Amino acid sequence: MPRRVYLDNNATTPVLPEVVDAMRPYFSERFGNASSIHSHGQQTRAAVERARESVAALLGARASEIVFTSGGTEADNLAIFGSLQAEESRAQKTRTQKSHIITSTIEHHAVLNAARHLESSGCELTCVPVDARGLVDPSDVRRALRPNTKLISIMLANNETGVIQPVRKIAAIAAEVGVHFHTDAVQAAGKIPLSVADIGCDLLTISSHKLHGPQGVGALYVKKGTPIDAMIHGGRHERSRRAGTENVPGIVGLGRAAELAQASMEDRDIDKVAEDIAALRDHLESKLLQLDSSAVNGAGAPRVPNTTNICFDGIDGEALVIALDLKGLAVSTGAACSSGAIEPSHVLIAMGLSADRARSSIRFSLGKLNTADDVDFALSIVPETVTRLRELSPVWKAAVSY
Ligand code: PLP
């Protein structure tokens, strides 16, 4: 079997064997509906509530503040639509103005397109910019505030560059003016320690499949007292915040993945794991930067330890991803959902890259199962593939002949 190395952990992570073991009984003998009052139901209800405790512990939250969803996208949508709708219905009698939301130009589409949808139905929207390192300036958020601002949503770590945003400062600004603050922590959970109290957020999104849990399940932290309206109507599941029979195996898997991430933090292993991943990432990055005309997108900003996004001038990122895949290496041009789309990454464009340079950029995202051998494998094929693609590129040849 030809060797395959997976360096696309920001797209999704492999489910850990311990997680699969925890989930397995909920596909077979423990099949009860968690809303049933008989013992089958009680068994699955107990499992769902244990998972809720585990997710809450990972975030430093109360179990009652965790709402299970079908993933990060739904949790982001619930945060945005649900909190805005709750705010508007509370203010309905006195409402004279439209609501205003602040987000950033580099959010995942789960936030950006939810906010744009609200804009198309009459809401006011401000997308604050980022600097060349991909960082939001909290003073831009402060300047964007309006009397009718109802929600600020700024991500914790960017999925394409790994850049960590100054969310504590932004949360403090939001708290000062009494506006709710949501952060999409999908790419931070399991990679760096998280505490909702430390951040000071009212709403926080995580997604199971980014932390070695199954796909199709996530959670929204809703700080006690934060008004939120359900977006999916039906039964009174999830304390009437998200209707629908629970995805019990998925929730159990998320809970176990959260426990494993939490346990490694308690063992103080997380720093070691993060350091090891950062060391692998830094080694990969420094070797790749030895190639002519290559640069790290997000260099100089704080980043999660596993991600590097590198621009190789003169190559087409999609062509490089395909060529590397044929040689056994899985990487990405950025957000998985926009791969295959012709538009260059909105994140890199927002950081000031030209469309050509954005299209020449590749994301390498490591995970805790990656080894030094994996990085060596990547280093044995990426430079030669970049060089070969450049040799085939008339644009590159014309540029270097000057
Ligand atoms: N937010 C960020 C930052 C992400 O990276 C992703 C997925 O790539 C999501 C939200 C969406 O999460 P999910 O895939 O669970 O819907």
XYZ file of C-alpha atoms and ligand atoms in Angstrom:
418
model
C 0.000 0.000 0.000
C 1.458 3.393 -0.935
C 2.052 5.644 2.048
C -0.613 8.218 2.846
C -0.071 11.132 5.193
C -2.900 13.316 6.415
C -2.044 16.954 7.135
C -5.576 18.366 6.819
C -6.722 18.241 10.432
C -8.457 21.633 10.231
C -10.859 20.063 7.711
C -11.563 17.120 9.993
C -9.658 14.900 12.417
C -9.540 11.099 12.627
C -11.924 9.763 15.300
C -9.854 8.363 18.179
C -10.315 4.625 18.927
C -11.444 5.457 22.497
C -14.182 7.629 21.004
C -15.340 4.863 18.652
C -15.416 2.425 21.618
C -17.533 4.842 23.646
C -19.998 5.335 20.782
C -20.376 1.696 19.701
C -23.001 0.525 22.271
C -25.278 3.433 21.291
C -25.597 1.971 17.795
C -26.700 -1.392 19.147
C -27.879 -2.456 22.593
C -28.265 1.093 23.994
C -30.668 2.336 21.368
C -33.313 4.054 23.519
C -34.766 7.472 22.746
C -33.351 9.814 25.374
C -36.841 11.312 25.849
C -38.464 7.954 26.738
C -39.255 7.417 30.390
C -38.560 3.665 30.432
C -35.155 2.251 31.279
C -33.921 2.224 27.645
C -34.553 5.960 27.518
C -33.068 6.573 30.948
C -29.892 4.819 29.873
C -29.379 7.042 26.832
C -30.512 10.157 28.725
C -27.816 9.470 31.308
C -25.228 9.107 28.524
C -26.292 12.412 26.924
C -26.101 14.191 30.282
C -22.660 12.694 31.013
C -21.464 13.973 27.646
C -22.915 17.397 28.474
C -20.886 17.442 31.714
C -17.737 16.504 29.766
C -18.202 19.246 27.170
C -18.980 21.760 29.927
C -15.804 20.727 31.782
C -13.708 21.260 28.642
C -15.003 24.829 28.384
C -15.193 25.646 32.098
C -18.990 25.982 31.779
C -22.056 24.557 33.558
C -23.708 21.538 31.948
C -26.988 23.482 31.668
C -25.179 26.015 29.461
C -24.377 23.444 26.738
C -26.752 22.955 23.781
C -25.988 20.036 21.475
C -26.366 20.716 17.757
C -25.659 18.976 14.454
C -22.226 20.632 14.255
C -20.326 23.896 14.231
C -22.416 25.383 11.426
C -25.689 24.889 13.271
C -24.207 26.163 16.533
C -22.957 29.329 14.774
C -26.375 29.807 13.167
C -28.142 29.282 16.487
C -25.857 31.824 18.153
C -26.499 34.449 15.485
C -30.146 33.963 14.564
C -31.212 32.722 17.986
C -29.715 35.515 20.041
C -30.801 38.206 17.600
C -34.352 36.909 17.465
C -34.501 36.720 21.245
C -33.188 40.295 21.542
C -35.658 41.568 18.960
C -38.656 39.860 20.501
C -37.709 41.285 23.915
C -37.427 44.785 22.448
C -40.418 44.432 20.109
C -42.713 46.880 21.830
C -40.171 49.681 21.865
C -38.396 48.812 18.637
C -37.866 51.698 16.281
C -34.556 50.700 14.739
C -33.126 47.765 12.848
C -30.659 45.569 14.708
C -26.937 45.772 14.003
C -24.370 42.951 14.136
C -20.593 43.163 14.096
C -18.457 40.356 12.742
C -15.162 40.154 10.836
C -14.153 39.655 7.216
C -12.320 36.404 8.026
C -15.079 34.408 9.723
C -15.988 30.929 8.573
C -18.923 30.972 6.149
C -21.083 29.471 8.915
C -20.925 32.892 10.602
C -20.380 35.148 7.609
C -23.236 33.805 5.509
C -25.594 33.672 8.499
C -24.820 37.353 9.145
C -25.211 38.197 5.447
C -28.554 36.426 5.414
C -29.708 38.646 8.251
C -28.429 41.666 6.338
C -30.490 40.650 3.319
C -33.558 40.604 5.531
C -32.993 44.139 6.835
C -30.422 43.858 9.606
C -27.385 46.179 9.609
C -24.022 44.441 9.341
C -20.456 45.612 9.908
C -17.564 43.310 8.988
C -14.451 44.669 10.674
C -11.223 44.225 8.692
C -8.025 42.398 9.655
C -4.419 43.531 9.269
C -1.819 41.830 7.079
C -1.214 39.228 9.819
C -4.910 38.338 9.863
C -5.684 40.003 13.189
C -8.811 41.944 14.113
C -8.064 45.193 15.963
C -10.382 45.440 19.013
C -10.520 49.217 18.586
C -12.140 48.654 15.170
C -14.826 46.639 16.959
C -15.297 49.478 19.452
C -15.556 52.034 16.624
C -18.132 49.863 14.826
C -20.516 49.866 17.809
C -23.867 51.565 17.281
C -26.728 52.160 19.697
C -28.619 49.327 17.964
C -25.726 46.779 18.034
C -27.140 43.500 19.346
C -24.358 40.995 18.774
C -20.616 40.801 18.151
C -19.289 37.561 16.654
C -15.518 37.215 16.221
C -13.852 33.827 15.824
C -11.241 32.525 18.235
C -8.857 30.832 15.775
C -9.056 31.132 12.028
C -9.513 27.863 10.153
C -7.242 28.819 7.248
C -4.317 30.550 8.961
C -4.701 29.407 12.589
C -4.395 33.038 13.711
C -5.785 33.559 17.239
C -7.932 36.663 17.629
C -7.855 38.986 20.666
C -11.232 37.712 21.834
C -10.756 38.596 25.516
C -10.347 42.270 24.644
C -13.323 42.142 22.284
C -15.457 40.384 24.911
C -14.530 43.115 27.417
C -15.628 45.823 24.966
C -18.909 43.978 24.367
C -19.512 43.601 28.118
C -18.810 47.304 28.694
C -21.655 48.282 26.378
C -23.966 45.374 27.232
C -23.799 43.666 23.813
C -23.669 39.881 23.598
C -20.439 38.346 22.356
C -20.195 35.084 20.403
C -16.963 33.393 19.438
C -16.555 30.525 16.991
C -14.009 28.348 18.794
C -14.285 25.413 16.380
C -10.586 25.573 15.452
C -9.392 26.282 18.993
C -11.131 23.574 21.054
C -8.793 20.661 21.724
C -5.804 22.636 20.406
C -5.426 25.265 23.132
C -6.966 25.438 26.636
C -10.332 27.210 26.614
C -12.291 28.824 29.425
C -15.511 30.688 28.740
C -15.033 32.706 31.946
C -11.522 33.676 30.959
C -12.649 34.743 27.481
C -15.732 36.489 28.849
C -18.016 35.339 26.012
C -21.787 34.818 26.155
C -21.885 32.266 23.341
C -19.187 29.889 22.047
C -19.271 27.281 19.299
C -17.397 23.985 19.107
C -17.521 21.109 16.622
C -16.829 17.487 17.522
C -15.017 16.467 14.334
C -12.280 19.028 14.810
C -11.247 17.435 18.110
C -11.148 13.757 17.182
C -14.859 13.160 17.677
C -17.427 12.162 15.034
C -18.739 14.441 12.274
C -22.244 15.896 12.435
C -22.326 16.940 16.090
C -21.329 20.113 17.881
C -22.311 22.329 20.756
C -23.137 25.903 21.582
C -22.244 27.296 24.998
C -24.965 29.718 26.071
C -24.014 31.628 29.210
C -26.710 31.428 31.883
C -29.146 34.303 31.389
C -28.267 34.925 27.726
C -31.559 35.052 25.824
C -31.674 32.665 22.869
C -34.631 31.562 20.744
C -34.740 28.099 19.196
C -34.217 27.985 15.438
C -35.496 24.425 15.095
C -38.995 24.022 16.477
C -40.563 20.823 17.710
C -40.245 19.102 21.069
C -38.708 20.576 24.184
C -35.286 18.980 23.741
C -32.170 20.799 24.912
C -34.258 22.933 27.319
C -36.348 24.151 24.384
C -33.288 25.625 22.687
C -32.938 22.956 19.934
C -35.746 20.568 19.107
C -35.202 17.066 17.746
C -34.350 13.596 19.040
C -30.736 13.714 20.169
C -27.970 12.154 18.078
C -26.998 9.971 21.031
C -23.976 8.143 19.516
C -22.633 11.439 18.168
C -23.150 13.266 21.459
C -21.483 10.403 23.369
C -18.570 10.608 20.910
C -18.244 14.368 21.376
C -18.355 13.882 25.147
C -15.590 11.275 25.045
C -13.468 13.427 22.702
C -13.929 16.356 25.109
C -12.905 14.132 28.053
C -9.750 13.026 26.253
C -8.831 16.617 25.398
C -9.612 17.677 28.976
C -7.650 14.771 30.500
C -4.563 15.676 28.528
C -4.882 19.249 29.831
C -5.261 18.067 33.404
C -2.203 15.855 32.983
C -0.488 19.015 31.766
C 0.116 16.995 28.629
C -1.677 19.550 26.523
C 1.340 21.860 26.661
C 3.566 18.955 25.706
C 1.206 17.881 22.919
C 0.889 21.469 21.728
C 4.652 21.948 21.921
C 5.236 18.749 19.981
C 2.738 19.721 17.320
C 4.170 23.245 17.196
C 7.677 21.816 16.878
C 6.589 19.624 13.943
C 4.715 22.510 12.355
C 7.670 24.884 12.829
C 10.082 22.360 11.328
C 7.810 21.861 8.299
C 7.352 25.605 7.934
C 11.022 26.523 8.201
C 12.055 23.919 5.615
C 9.316 24.959 3.184
C 10.298 28.592 3.554
C 13.683 27.674 2.113
C 11.912 27.475 -1.242
C 12.227 30.709 -3.226
C 9.275 33.084 -3.107
C 7.405 31.360 -0.302
C 5.881 33.061 2.744
C 3.694 32.187 5.728
C 0.261 33.802 5.743
C -0.336 34.985 9.308
C 3.355 35.127 10.220
C 3.958 37.304 13.269
C 0.497 36.726 14.768
C -0.305 34.268 17.575
C -1.434 31.021 15.972
C -2.804 27.649 17.091
C 0.126 25.220 17.171
C -0.966 22.932 14.352
C -1.571 25.229 11.374
C 0.616 26.800 8.726
C -0.663 28.469 5.595
C 2.051 29.011 3.005
C 2.021 30.958 -0.229
C 4.229 29.491 -2.975
C 4.288 32.228 -5.598
C 3.666 31.113 -9.157
C 1.815 27.872 -8.462
C -1.883 27.110 -8.561
C -2.916 25.900 -5.097
C -5.567 23.495 -6.403
C -3.056 21.930 -8.809
C -0.559 21.529 -5.948
C -3.180 19.903 -3.688
C -4.053 17.416 -6.442
C -0.406 16.676 -7.277
C 0.409 16.100 -3.600
C -2.653 13.897 -3.158
C -1.458 11.706 -6.035
C 1.821 11.325 -4.146
C 0.054 10.422 -0.885
C -0.140 13.734 0.997
C -3.483 15.289 1.974
C -3.422 19.070 2.439
C -5.847 21.818 1.519
C -6.204 25.155 -0.161
C -8.077 26.494 2.870
C -11.621 26.067 4.066
C -12.826 22.629 2.987
C -16.221 23.998 2.039
C -14.720 26.461 -0.461
C -12.330 23.960 -2.039
C -13.284 23.449 -5.653
C -14.729 26.965 -5.798
C -12.985 29.289 -8.196
C -12.901 32.293 -5.879
C -9.700 32.798 -3.914
C -9.926 32.510 -0.131
C -11.857 35.415 1.397
C -9.583 35.167 4.443
C -6.365 35.678 2.499
C -7.917 38.432 0.389
C -9.020 40.163 3.606
C -5.380 40.005 4.757
C -4.393 41.957 1.658
C -3.051 39.156 -0.566
C -3.640 39.526 -4.291
C -6.032 36.995 -5.828
C -3.028 35.274 -7.453
C -1.127 34.942 -4.166
C -4.256 33.747 -2.375
C -4.688 31.083 -5.068
C -1.040 30.074 -4.595
C -1.504 29.338 -0.886
C -1.752 25.944 0.789
C -2.804 25.001 4.319
C -0.970 22.301 6.245
C -2.792 21.382 9.476
C -1.286 18.795 11.777
C -3.019 16.683 14.397
C -2.048 14.816 17.493
C -1.649 11.581 15.538
C 1.002 13.072 13.211
C 4.653 12.130 13.676
C 8.041 13.507 12.668
C 8.035 10.857 9.917
C 4.869 12.375 8.468
C 6.534 15.765 8.293
C 9.633 14.234 6.695
C 7.378 12.573 4.126
C 5.776 15.940 3.346
C 9.205 17.526 3.069
C 10.316 14.792 0.698
C 7.590 15.653 -1.826
C 6.356 19.256 -1.405
C 9.507 21.143 -2.526
C 10.021 19.012 -5.654
C 6.327 19.268 -6.551
C 6.321 23.055 -6.148
C 9.469 23.276 -8.299
C 7.969 21.043 -11.000
C 4.688 22.996 -11.100
C 6.645 26.235 -11.331
C 8.651 24.867 -14.256
C 5.352 24.191 -16.022
C 3.980 27.666 -15.311
C 4.528 30.219 -18.098
C 3.659 33.017 -15.634
C 6.339 31.874 -13.205
C 8.902 31.396 -15.977
C 8.209 34.893 -17.294
C 8.484 36.347 -13.767
C 11.826 34.694 -12.960
C 13.381 35.454 -16.349
C 13.481 39.154 -15.385
N -16.341 27.316 12.124
C -15.070 27.058 11.782
C -14.005 28.012 12.185
C -14.763 25.918 11.050
O -13.499 25.671 10.691
C -15.814 25.041 10.670
C -15.533 23.859 9.843
O -14.600 23.832 9.061
C -17.113 25.352 11.090
C -17.338 26.499 11.796
C -18.267 24.461 10.724
O -18.279 23.326 11.556
P -19.022 21.987 11.076
O -18.150 21.366 10.040
O -19.118 21.155 12.318
O -20.348 22.388 10.575
